[in-house]
Amino acid sequence: MAKILIIDDEKDLCLVLNRFLSKHGYQVIEANKGRKALELLNEDKPDLILCDFKLEDMDGSSVLKAIKEINPSIPVIIITGYSNIKTAVEVMRLGAIDYVTKPLIPDEILMTIRKALQEPEVNGTDTQRRGNSDIRVERERRSAPKEDGYIFGDSPYFKNILKQIDLVAPTNYSVIIYGESGSGKEAIAQEIHKRSKRSSKPFVAIDCGVLSKELAGSELFGHEKGSFTGALNQKIGSFEIANEGTIFLDEIANLSYDVQISLLRVIQERKMRRVGGTKDIDLDVRIIIASNEKLWDSSGKGKLREDLYHRFNEFTINVAPLRERGSDIMTFAHHFLGIANRELHKNIKGFRPEVEEIFKSYPWYGNLRELKNVVKRATLLCDSEYIDVRSIPFELTNFTKLQFEPVESNYKTPPVEMPIDIPPRKTMPREPTLKSAGLDAEYEVILEALKKVNFNKSKAAKVLQIDRKTLYNKIKQYQELRGEELESGI
């Protein structure tokens, strides 16, 4: 029986999640504070963690970093509201395996948990024998995008990217790929590898952003038995595994100065030495790196050695964010729909025209990763042949309406909470009845209150001088007035 730790300061949500997951055979423990969760992590050793992005005593980034320091191998799923999807995607770079958005949908969260736990379990004995660093590298290699996760279409943008790939793939040039998180940088690196003379050799992907300063050298170059506390056995590093093939290093500017020196030696001399070792190992590895900020700027700030930057800067590919290539959005949406259909055993044929318009106008802060999650969630909720507006998140359908100037608030840091699924304004009844007019007015007031407190339900209720239950009842009234059944959260 897998053990799941839920970290959320909303006790009602913890209770409902506990009941739901217990019914599906999971053992559940709860923590309403980040620091309490870290204590339980040492005591109860859960197999998976569900962590809210915003807690009262710690933010999601701090909790995640602390979790990864204690146990790098444990899968963490972030719970977030859609109003902070961009930040949630960035938090995944710290080691979260996935994220789910509020309102939580039972089947979606169950599917995400089961997918995360499909990876081979690691018990205490195995952890001691192999070491956390071995486990983390294996997790990085297993998390590389599958072949059906990225496609290349016929748009001018795609043709330009493919032309660059065809040009550089047969060479041994180092390549820098620039692009926002979730834009497909690793998939492009894989495509370069597939079209190169090294295609039959290993492709190893490492996210340098999740490597701790103490273990980065061991992760990349390996270590000898007894070279440091906890090194119970010899370890083969990622460069050695990738020998004769390709290694992909994401966010390389996060590596420490000492590790960067070792990396420079690998590039200059094509040799490396394991941590604690005395013997040089010959290497023939092609290096592809990726970054969401210009490495020349990182070099100027002292984060990246200038000589290392010049060694890497042999060929550059820039990946535009999804919002700048609108003609590709529906190409990917239909591709992700096909993947979701196979995963969920459904046969959704496509998207309603109004959904396509919404998709094309939304900025997609999380790029392809966000689009894929939205399509997967909509496929799960859809009960007809085509996905309509009822199956996509509130923030997408109301994106234009939610663009507003920041408002001064008494709250210094409003907690991030789920955006309540209020029906879009345009779907309210048009008949000029007294009931609909009153609800229209209430709708506007509630929406403004939610925006002021960043969609925090508890604080919105205080601003409106009503309790949370009344707030939910108001939402229910809108749903009933529409005469349509909307998605229901847990």
XYZ file of C-alpha atoms in Angstrom:
490
model
C 0.000 0.000 0.000
C 1.554 3.296 -1.130
C 1.749 6.063 1.472
C 0.847 9.616 0.403
C 1.662 12.793 2.336
C -0.781 15.672 1.728
C 0.587 19.146 2.533
C -2.132 21.813 2.523
C -3.186 24.449 5.063
C -6.834 24.025 4.030
C -7.964 21.339 6.478
C -11.259 20.646 4.695
C -9.421 19.828 1.476
C -6.995 17.556 3.334
C -9.924 15.701 4.889
C -11.723 15.177 1.587
C -8.524 14.101 -0.188
C -7.761 11.726 2.673
C -11.151 10.038 2.371
C -10.987 9.879 -1.410
C -7.481 8.415 -1.611
C -8.100 6.006 1.275
C -11.049 4.573 -0.666
C -8.652 3.828 -3.500
C -6.258 1.876 -1.339
C -3.717 4.511 -0.331
C -2.425 5.197 3.160
C -2.693 8.953 3.762
C -0.975 11.281 6.213
C -1.649 15.020 6.456
C 0.297 18.159 7.316
C -1.163 21.679 7.446
C 2.232 23.377 7.769
C 5.362 23.088 5.671
C 7.670 22.552 8.644
C 5.399 19.863 10.080
C 5.464 18.116 6.693
C 9.269 18.009 6.745
C 9.170 16.360 10.174
C 6.712 13.739 8.893
C 8.902 13.162 5.863
C 11.682 11.917 8.146
C 9.344 9.954 10.416
C 6.819 8.324 8.070
C 8.775 8.082 4.779
C 5.882 8.542 2.294
C 6.033 7.184 -1.269
C 4.551 10.341 -2.818
C 3.770 13.917 -1.754
C 0.854 16.156 -2.760
C 1.905 19.704 -1.859
C -0.104 22.904 -2.151
C 1.846 25.662 -3.894
C 1.140 28.237 -1.184
C 1.265 27.490 2.536
C 0.996 29.840 5.490
C 4.489 29.249 6.867
C 6.459 28.369 3.696
C 6.048 28.774 -0.032
C 6.015 25.853 -2.438
C 9.563 26.493 -3.660
C 11.013 26.345 -0.139
C 9.108 23.193 0.773
C 10.111 21.476 -2.450
C 13.798 22.356 -2.029
C 13.735 21.031 1.540
C 11.997 17.809 0.460
C 14.588 17.193 -2.246
C 17.411 17.736 0.226
C 15.927 15.124 2.581
C 14.879 12.620 -0.097
C 15.716 13.475 -3.727
C 13.942 10.403 -5.106
C 10.453 11.016 -3.741
C 7.893 12.165 -6.367
C 6.180 15.472 -5.550
C 2.968 16.686 -7.210
C 2.245 20.413 -6.834
C -1.345 21.617 -6.283
C -1.951 25.100 -7.652
C -4.615 27.512 -8.785
C -4.635 28.497 -12.432
C -3.889 32.117 -11.549
C -0.330 30.981 -10.697
C 0.216 28.413 -13.424
C 3.344 30.175 -14.711
C 5.030 29.990 -11.311
C 3.906 26.399 -10.812
C 5.573 25.374 -14.049
C 8.795 27.018 -12.890
C 8.571 25.201 -9.547
C 8.613 21.923 -11.476
C 12.164 22.787 -12.428
C 13.058 22.328 -8.757
C 12.103 18.668 -8.976
C 8.301 18.334 -8.890
C 7.204 15.465 -11.110
C 3.850 17.030 -12.122
C 1.208 19.545 -11.084
C -2.596 19.592 -10.826
C -4.826 22.655 -10.819
C -7.759 23.544 -8.612
C -10.621 22.817 -8.517
C -9.320 19.281 -8.098
C -11.093 16.620 -10.134
C -11.094 13.114 -8.593
C -10.274 11.126 -11.744
C -7.561 13.582 -12.790
C -5.710 13.568 -9.492
C -6.028 9.779 -9.207
C -4.602 9.361 -12.706
C -1.716 11.729 -11.925
C -0.871 9.869 -8.712
C -0.989 6.470 -10.386
C 1.223 7.712 -13.205
C 3.774 9.068 -10.716
C 3.820 5.815 -8.741
C 4.328 3.663 -11.827
C 8.061 4.284 -11.503
C 9.933 1.453 -9.747
C 9.630 1.807 -6.009
C 12.830 2.172 -4.031
C 12.869 0.699 -0.535
C 15.167 1.656 2.286
C 17.685 -1.152 1.672
C 17.999 -0.272 -1.986
C 18.480 3.390 -1.145
C 21.367 2.564 1.167
C 22.989 0.284 -1.392
C 22.782 2.586 -4.395
C 22.620 6.048 -2.834
C 20.165 8.871 -3.462
C 22.249 10.327 -6.291
C 21.945 7.137 -8.364
C 18.199 7.179 -7.900
C 17.903 10.806 -8.917
C 19.887 10.329 -12.142
C 17.696 7.346 -13.028
C 14.622 9.477 -12.391
C 15.988 12.182 -14.704
C 16.618 9.635 -17.454
C 13.181 8.075 -17.059
C 11.529 11.509 -17.173
C 12.831 12.292 -20.682
C 9.933 13.105 -23.071
C 8.370 10.148 -24.845
C 8.304 10.071 -28.630
C 4.644 11.047 -28.754
C 5.188 14.105 -26.545
C 6.412 16.432 -29.286
C 5.721 16.773 -32.996
C 7.012 18.846 -35.872
C 4.438 20.365 -38.201
C 4.374 22.274 -41.486
C 4.302 25.857 -40.223
C 7.170 28.230 -41.166
C 8.348 28.102 -37.548
C 8.580 24.305 -37.583
C 10.331 24.279 -40.942
C 12.929 26.732 -39.656
C 13.623 24.645 -36.538
C 13.923 21.456 -38.610
C 16.279 23.180 -41.027
C 18.563 24.131 -38.124
C 18.386 20.606 -36.696
C 19.274 19.048 -40.057
C 22.177 21.456 -40.391
C 23.779 20.823 -37.000
C 22.813 17.192 -36.270
C 25.506 15.477 -38.415
C 28.278 17.562 -36.803
C 29.848 17.246 -33.360
C 29.119 20.878 -32.494
C 27.972 21.746 -29.005
C 24.489 23.306 -29.165
C 22.772 25.859 -26.936
C 18.953 25.750 -27.013
C 17.212 28.817 -25.599
C 13.545 28.833 -24.654
C 11.025 29.224 -21.843
C 10.203 26.369 -19.505
C 7.908 23.851 -21.170
C 8.630 25.027 -24.718
C 10.125 21.723 -25.924
C 13.883 22.276 -25.587
C 14.625 18.723 -24.494
C 12.536 17.261 -27.319
C 14.556 19.303 -29.824
C 17.774 18.011 -28.229
C 16.484 14.470 -28.645
C 15.699 15.168 -32.292
C 19.273 16.395 -32.854
C 20.532 13.157 -31.288
C 18.219 10.988 -33.410
C 19.437 12.617 -36.616
C 23.112 12.433 -35.673
C 25.730 9.722 -36.200
C 25.393 8.978 -32.478
C 21.723 7.971 -32.676
C 22.416 4.341 -31.730
C 24.263 5.441 -28.577
C 22.814 6.762 -25.269
C 20.956 10.038 -24.852
C 21.120 11.175 -21.219
C 19.147 14.202 -19.955
C 20.074 15.957 -16.714
C 18.281 18.960 -15.192
C 21.064 20.867 -13.466
C 18.456 23.037 -11.740
C 17.502 20.191 -9.374
C 21.038 19.044 -8.566
C 22.233 20.021 -5.102
C 25.630 21.699 -4.858
C 27.028 18.793 -2.829
C 25.946 16.002 -5.212
C 26.249 17.671 -8.641
C 29.811 16.423 -9.206
C 28.818 12.873 -8.314
C 25.740 13.034 -10.560
C 27.721 14.176 -13.594
C 31.083 12.443 -13.156
C 30.390 9.591 -10.711
C 32.332 8.759 -7.569
C 34.530 6.082 -6.057
C 33.562 4.030 -3.018
C 34.346 5.881 0.207
C 35.062 9.201 -1.513
C 32.591 10.983 0.809
C 30.107 10.168 3.556
C 27.379 7.930 2.118
C 29.433 6.776 -0.896
C 29.035 3.087 -0.056
C 29.694 1.909 -3.611
C 31.291 3.080 -6.806
C 28.922 5.158 -8.950
C 28.966 5.669 -12.721
C 28.187 9.297 -13.605
C 25.993 10.648 -16.393
C 28.906 11.609 -18.651
C 30.276 8.084 -18.479
C 26.848 6.623 -19.211
C 26.477 8.940 -22.217
C 29.930 8.058 -23.630
C 29.858 7.974 -27.456
C 26.356 9.424 -27.305
C 24.777 12.750 -26.297
C 24.309 14.418 -22.934
C 21.685 17.140 -22.475
C 22.281 19.605 -19.625
C 19.371 21.881 -18.772
C 19.968 25.145 -16.848
C 23.727 24.679 -16.687
C 24.282 28.073 -15.016
C 22.997 26.500 -11.776
C 26.145 24.383 -11.424
C 28.729 25.441 -8.819
C 32.048 27.016 -9.796
C 34.012 23.835 -8.948
C 31.753 21.656 -11.097
C 32.037 24.157 -13.954
C 35.846 23.808 -13.818
C 35.531 20.019 -14.085
C 33.118 20.463 -16.971
C 35.578 22.743 -18.762
C 38.241 20.038 -18.500
C 35.841 17.497 -20.031
C 35.301 19.782 -23.025
C 38.955 20.766 -23.490
C 40.682 17.430 -22.875
C 37.829 14.956 -23.455
C 38.750 13.318 -20.160
C 37.090 13.140 -16.758
C 37.787 11.766 -13.322
C 35.247 10.397 -10.847
C 34.922 12.172 -7.500
C 37.597 10.674 -5.250
C 39.212 8.891 -8.205
C 42.803 8.981 -9.473
C 42.339 7.577 -12.971
C 41.359 9.607 -16.047
C 38.544 8.256 -18.204
C 38.491 9.048 -21.924
C 35.233 10.561 -23.149
C 33.599 11.078 -26.517
C 30.360 12.872 -25.685
C 28.375 15.472 -27.564
C 27.033 18.166 -25.257
C 23.720 19.969 -25.799
C 22.692 22.530 -23.211
C 19.512 24.497 -22.627
C 18.609 27.638 -20.737
C 15.641 29.950 -20.272
C 17.964 32.957 -19.978
C 20.814 34.088 -22.210
C 24.037 32.462 -21.019
C 26.040 35.522 -22.001
C 24.028 37.431 -19.379
C 24.669 34.635 -16.858
C 28.369 34.922 -17.630
C 28.267 38.688 -17.045
C 26.589 38.129 -13.673
C 29.257 35.636 -12.632
C 26.892 32.642 -12.642
C 28.646 30.942 -15.574
C 32.341 30.932 -16.449
C 32.971 32.989 -19.588
C 35.400 30.436 -21.054
C 32.805 27.692 -20.546
C 30.183 29.768 -22.351
C 32.475 30.260 -25.358
C 33.169 26.513 -25.501
C 29.444 25.789 -25.691
C 28.541 28.583 -28.055
C 29.196 26.741 -31.335
C 25.569 26.653 -32.535
C 22.396 28.210 -31.117
C 18.709 27.362 -31.559
C 16.036 29.716 -30.195
C 12.663 28.163 -29.369
C 9.857 30.708 -29.434
C 7.200 30.538 -26.685
C 3.890 29.058 -27.743
C 2.097 32.426 -27.550
C 4.336 33.735 -30.356
C 3.444 30.940 -32.763
C -0.336 30.922 -32.727
C -0.608 28.833 -35.890
C 1.003 25.906 -34.046
C -1.320 25.906 -31.041
C -4.076 23.771 -32.534
C -1.529 21.448 -34.163
C -0.230 20.593 -30.698
C -3.726 20.631 -29.167
C -4.939 17.919 -31.574
C -1.748 15.944 -30.993
C -2.212 16.085 -27.213
C -5.880 15.170 -27.662
C -4.806 11.976 -29.411
C -2.478 11.134 -26.525
C -5.221 11.851 -23.947
C -7.727 9.731 -25.886
C -5.364 6.765 -25.730
C -4.589 7.247 -22.034
C -8.233 7.672 -21.017
C -9.722 5.210 -23.535
C -11.893 7.914 -25.069
C -12.700 8.985 -28.615
C -13.082 12.768 -28.498
C -13.008 14.023 -32.091
C -11.855 17.603 -31.613
C -12.586 21.074 -30.244
C -15.552 23.409 -30.665
C -14.752 26.598 -32.647
C -15.136 28.778 -29.540
C -12.541 26.630 -27.716
C -10.108 26.999 -30.602
C -10.504 30.774 -30.422
C -9.842 30.742 -26.680
C -6.760 28.560 -27.149
C -5.362 30.880 -29.819
C -5.834 34.026 -27.705
C -4.526 32.642 -24.385
C -0.809 33.417 -23.621
C 0.125 29.874 -22.408
C 2.623 30.848 -19.724
C 3.537 27.174 -19.255
C 3.888 26.638 -23.017
C 3.470 23.069 -24.303
C 3.395 21.569 -20.816
C 0.435 23.749 -19.846
C -1.399 23.108 -23.130
C -0.954 19.366 -22.730
C -2.353 19.434 -19.186
C -5.336 21.566 -20.223
C -6.176 19.199 -23.094
C -5.762 16.143 -20.869
C -8.051 17.645 -18.234
C -10.640 18.705 -20.822
C -10.629 15.220 -22.373
C -11.283 13.736 -18.952
C -14.237 16.068 -18.322
C -15.750 15.994 -21.817
C -18.921 13.911 -22.198
C -19.587 14.631 -25.882
C -17.771 14.226 -29.197
C -16.157 17.664 -29.094
C -14.527 19.610 -26.254
C -16.532 22.735 -25.396
C -16.001 25.655 -22.996
C -17.474 23.749 -20.048
C -14.464 21.431 -20.030
C -11.676 24.014 -19.983
C -10.474 26.049 -16.974
C -12.242 29.223 -15.906
C -9.104 31.332 -16.393
C -8.965 30.468 -20.083
C -12.612 31.287 -20.786
C -12.362 34.539 -18.818
C -8.777 35.515 -19.635
C -9.649 38.895 -21.182
C -11.979 39.766 -18.312
C -9.372 38.880 -15.711
C -6.801 41.350 -17.026
C -6.878 44.091 -14.414
C -4.591 46.576 -12.724
C -3.097 45.502 -9.373
C -5.195 46.588 -6.425
C -3.817 47.681 -3.080
C -4.615 45.189 -0.390
C -4.034 44.796 3.324
C -2.590 41.367 2.590
C 1.139 41.513 1.915
C 1.311 38.056 0.301
C -2.120 36.698 -0.651
C -2.133 32.898 -0.505
C -2.566 31.237 -3.880
C -5.760 29.249 -3.894
C -8.081 27.651 -6.369
C -9.937 29.946 -8.724
C -13.613 29.204 -8.211
C -15.353 27.929 -11.318
C -17.738 30.850 -11.891
C -19.633 30.520 -15.164
C -18.458 32.970 -17.855
C -20.452 36.178 -17.844
C -21.578 35.761 -21.442
C -23.396 32.522 -20.630
C -25.789 34.090 -18.090
C -29.470 34.200 -19.096
C -30.445 37.079 -21.345
C -34.052 37.281 -20.135
C -34.517 40.485 -18.085
C -35.950 38.714 -15.039
C -35.564 40.087 -11.534
C -33.783 36.907 -10.455
C -31.232 36.986 -13.269
C -30.592 40.714 -12.774
C -29.880 40.177 -9.084
C -27.551 37.285 -9.794
C -25.803 39.330 -12.475
C -25.028 42.027 -9.916
C -23.840 39.487 -7.336
C -21.672 37.852 -9.981
C -19.806 41.102 -10.662
C -19.269 41.844 -6.956
C -18.012 38.315 -6.184
C -15.687 38.283 -9.171
C -14.132 41.628 -8.192
C -13.643 40.423 -4.607
C -11.937 37.248 -5.804
C -9.603 39.184 -8.068
C -8.550 41.505 -5.242
C -7.388 38.586 -3.065
C -5.890 36.494 -5.865
C -8.828 34.047 -5.808
C -8.399 33.080 -2.169
C -11.827 31.798 -1.134
C -11.491 32.412 2.593
C -10.378 36.032 2.172
C -12.934 36.687 -0.564
C -15.657 35.563 1.839
C -14.292 37.963 4.493
C -14.224 40.856 2.020
C -17.827 40.069 1.054
C -18.741 39.611 4.750
C -20.181 36.160 4.134
C -18.955 32.684 5.062
C -17.364 30.195 2.674
C -20.493 28.068 2.529
C -22.576 31.029 1.365
C -19.949 31.788 -1.286
C -20.186 28.247 -2.626
C -23.989 28.439 -2.574
C -23.851 31.588 -4.712
C -21.723 29.761 -7.250
C -24.192 26.885 -7.225
C -26.998 29.326 -7.998
C -25.178 30.490 -11.126
C -24.729 26.901 -12.231
C -28.398 26.097 -11.750
C -29.454 29.261 -13.552
C -27.426 28.222 -16.569
C -29.223 24.910 -16.642
C -25.962 23.135 -17.379
C -23.869 20.718 -15.351
C -20.371 22.090 -14.826
C -17.325 20.228 -13.670
C -17.277 19.538 -9.950
C -14.151 19.649 -7.831
C -13.386 17.279 -5.019
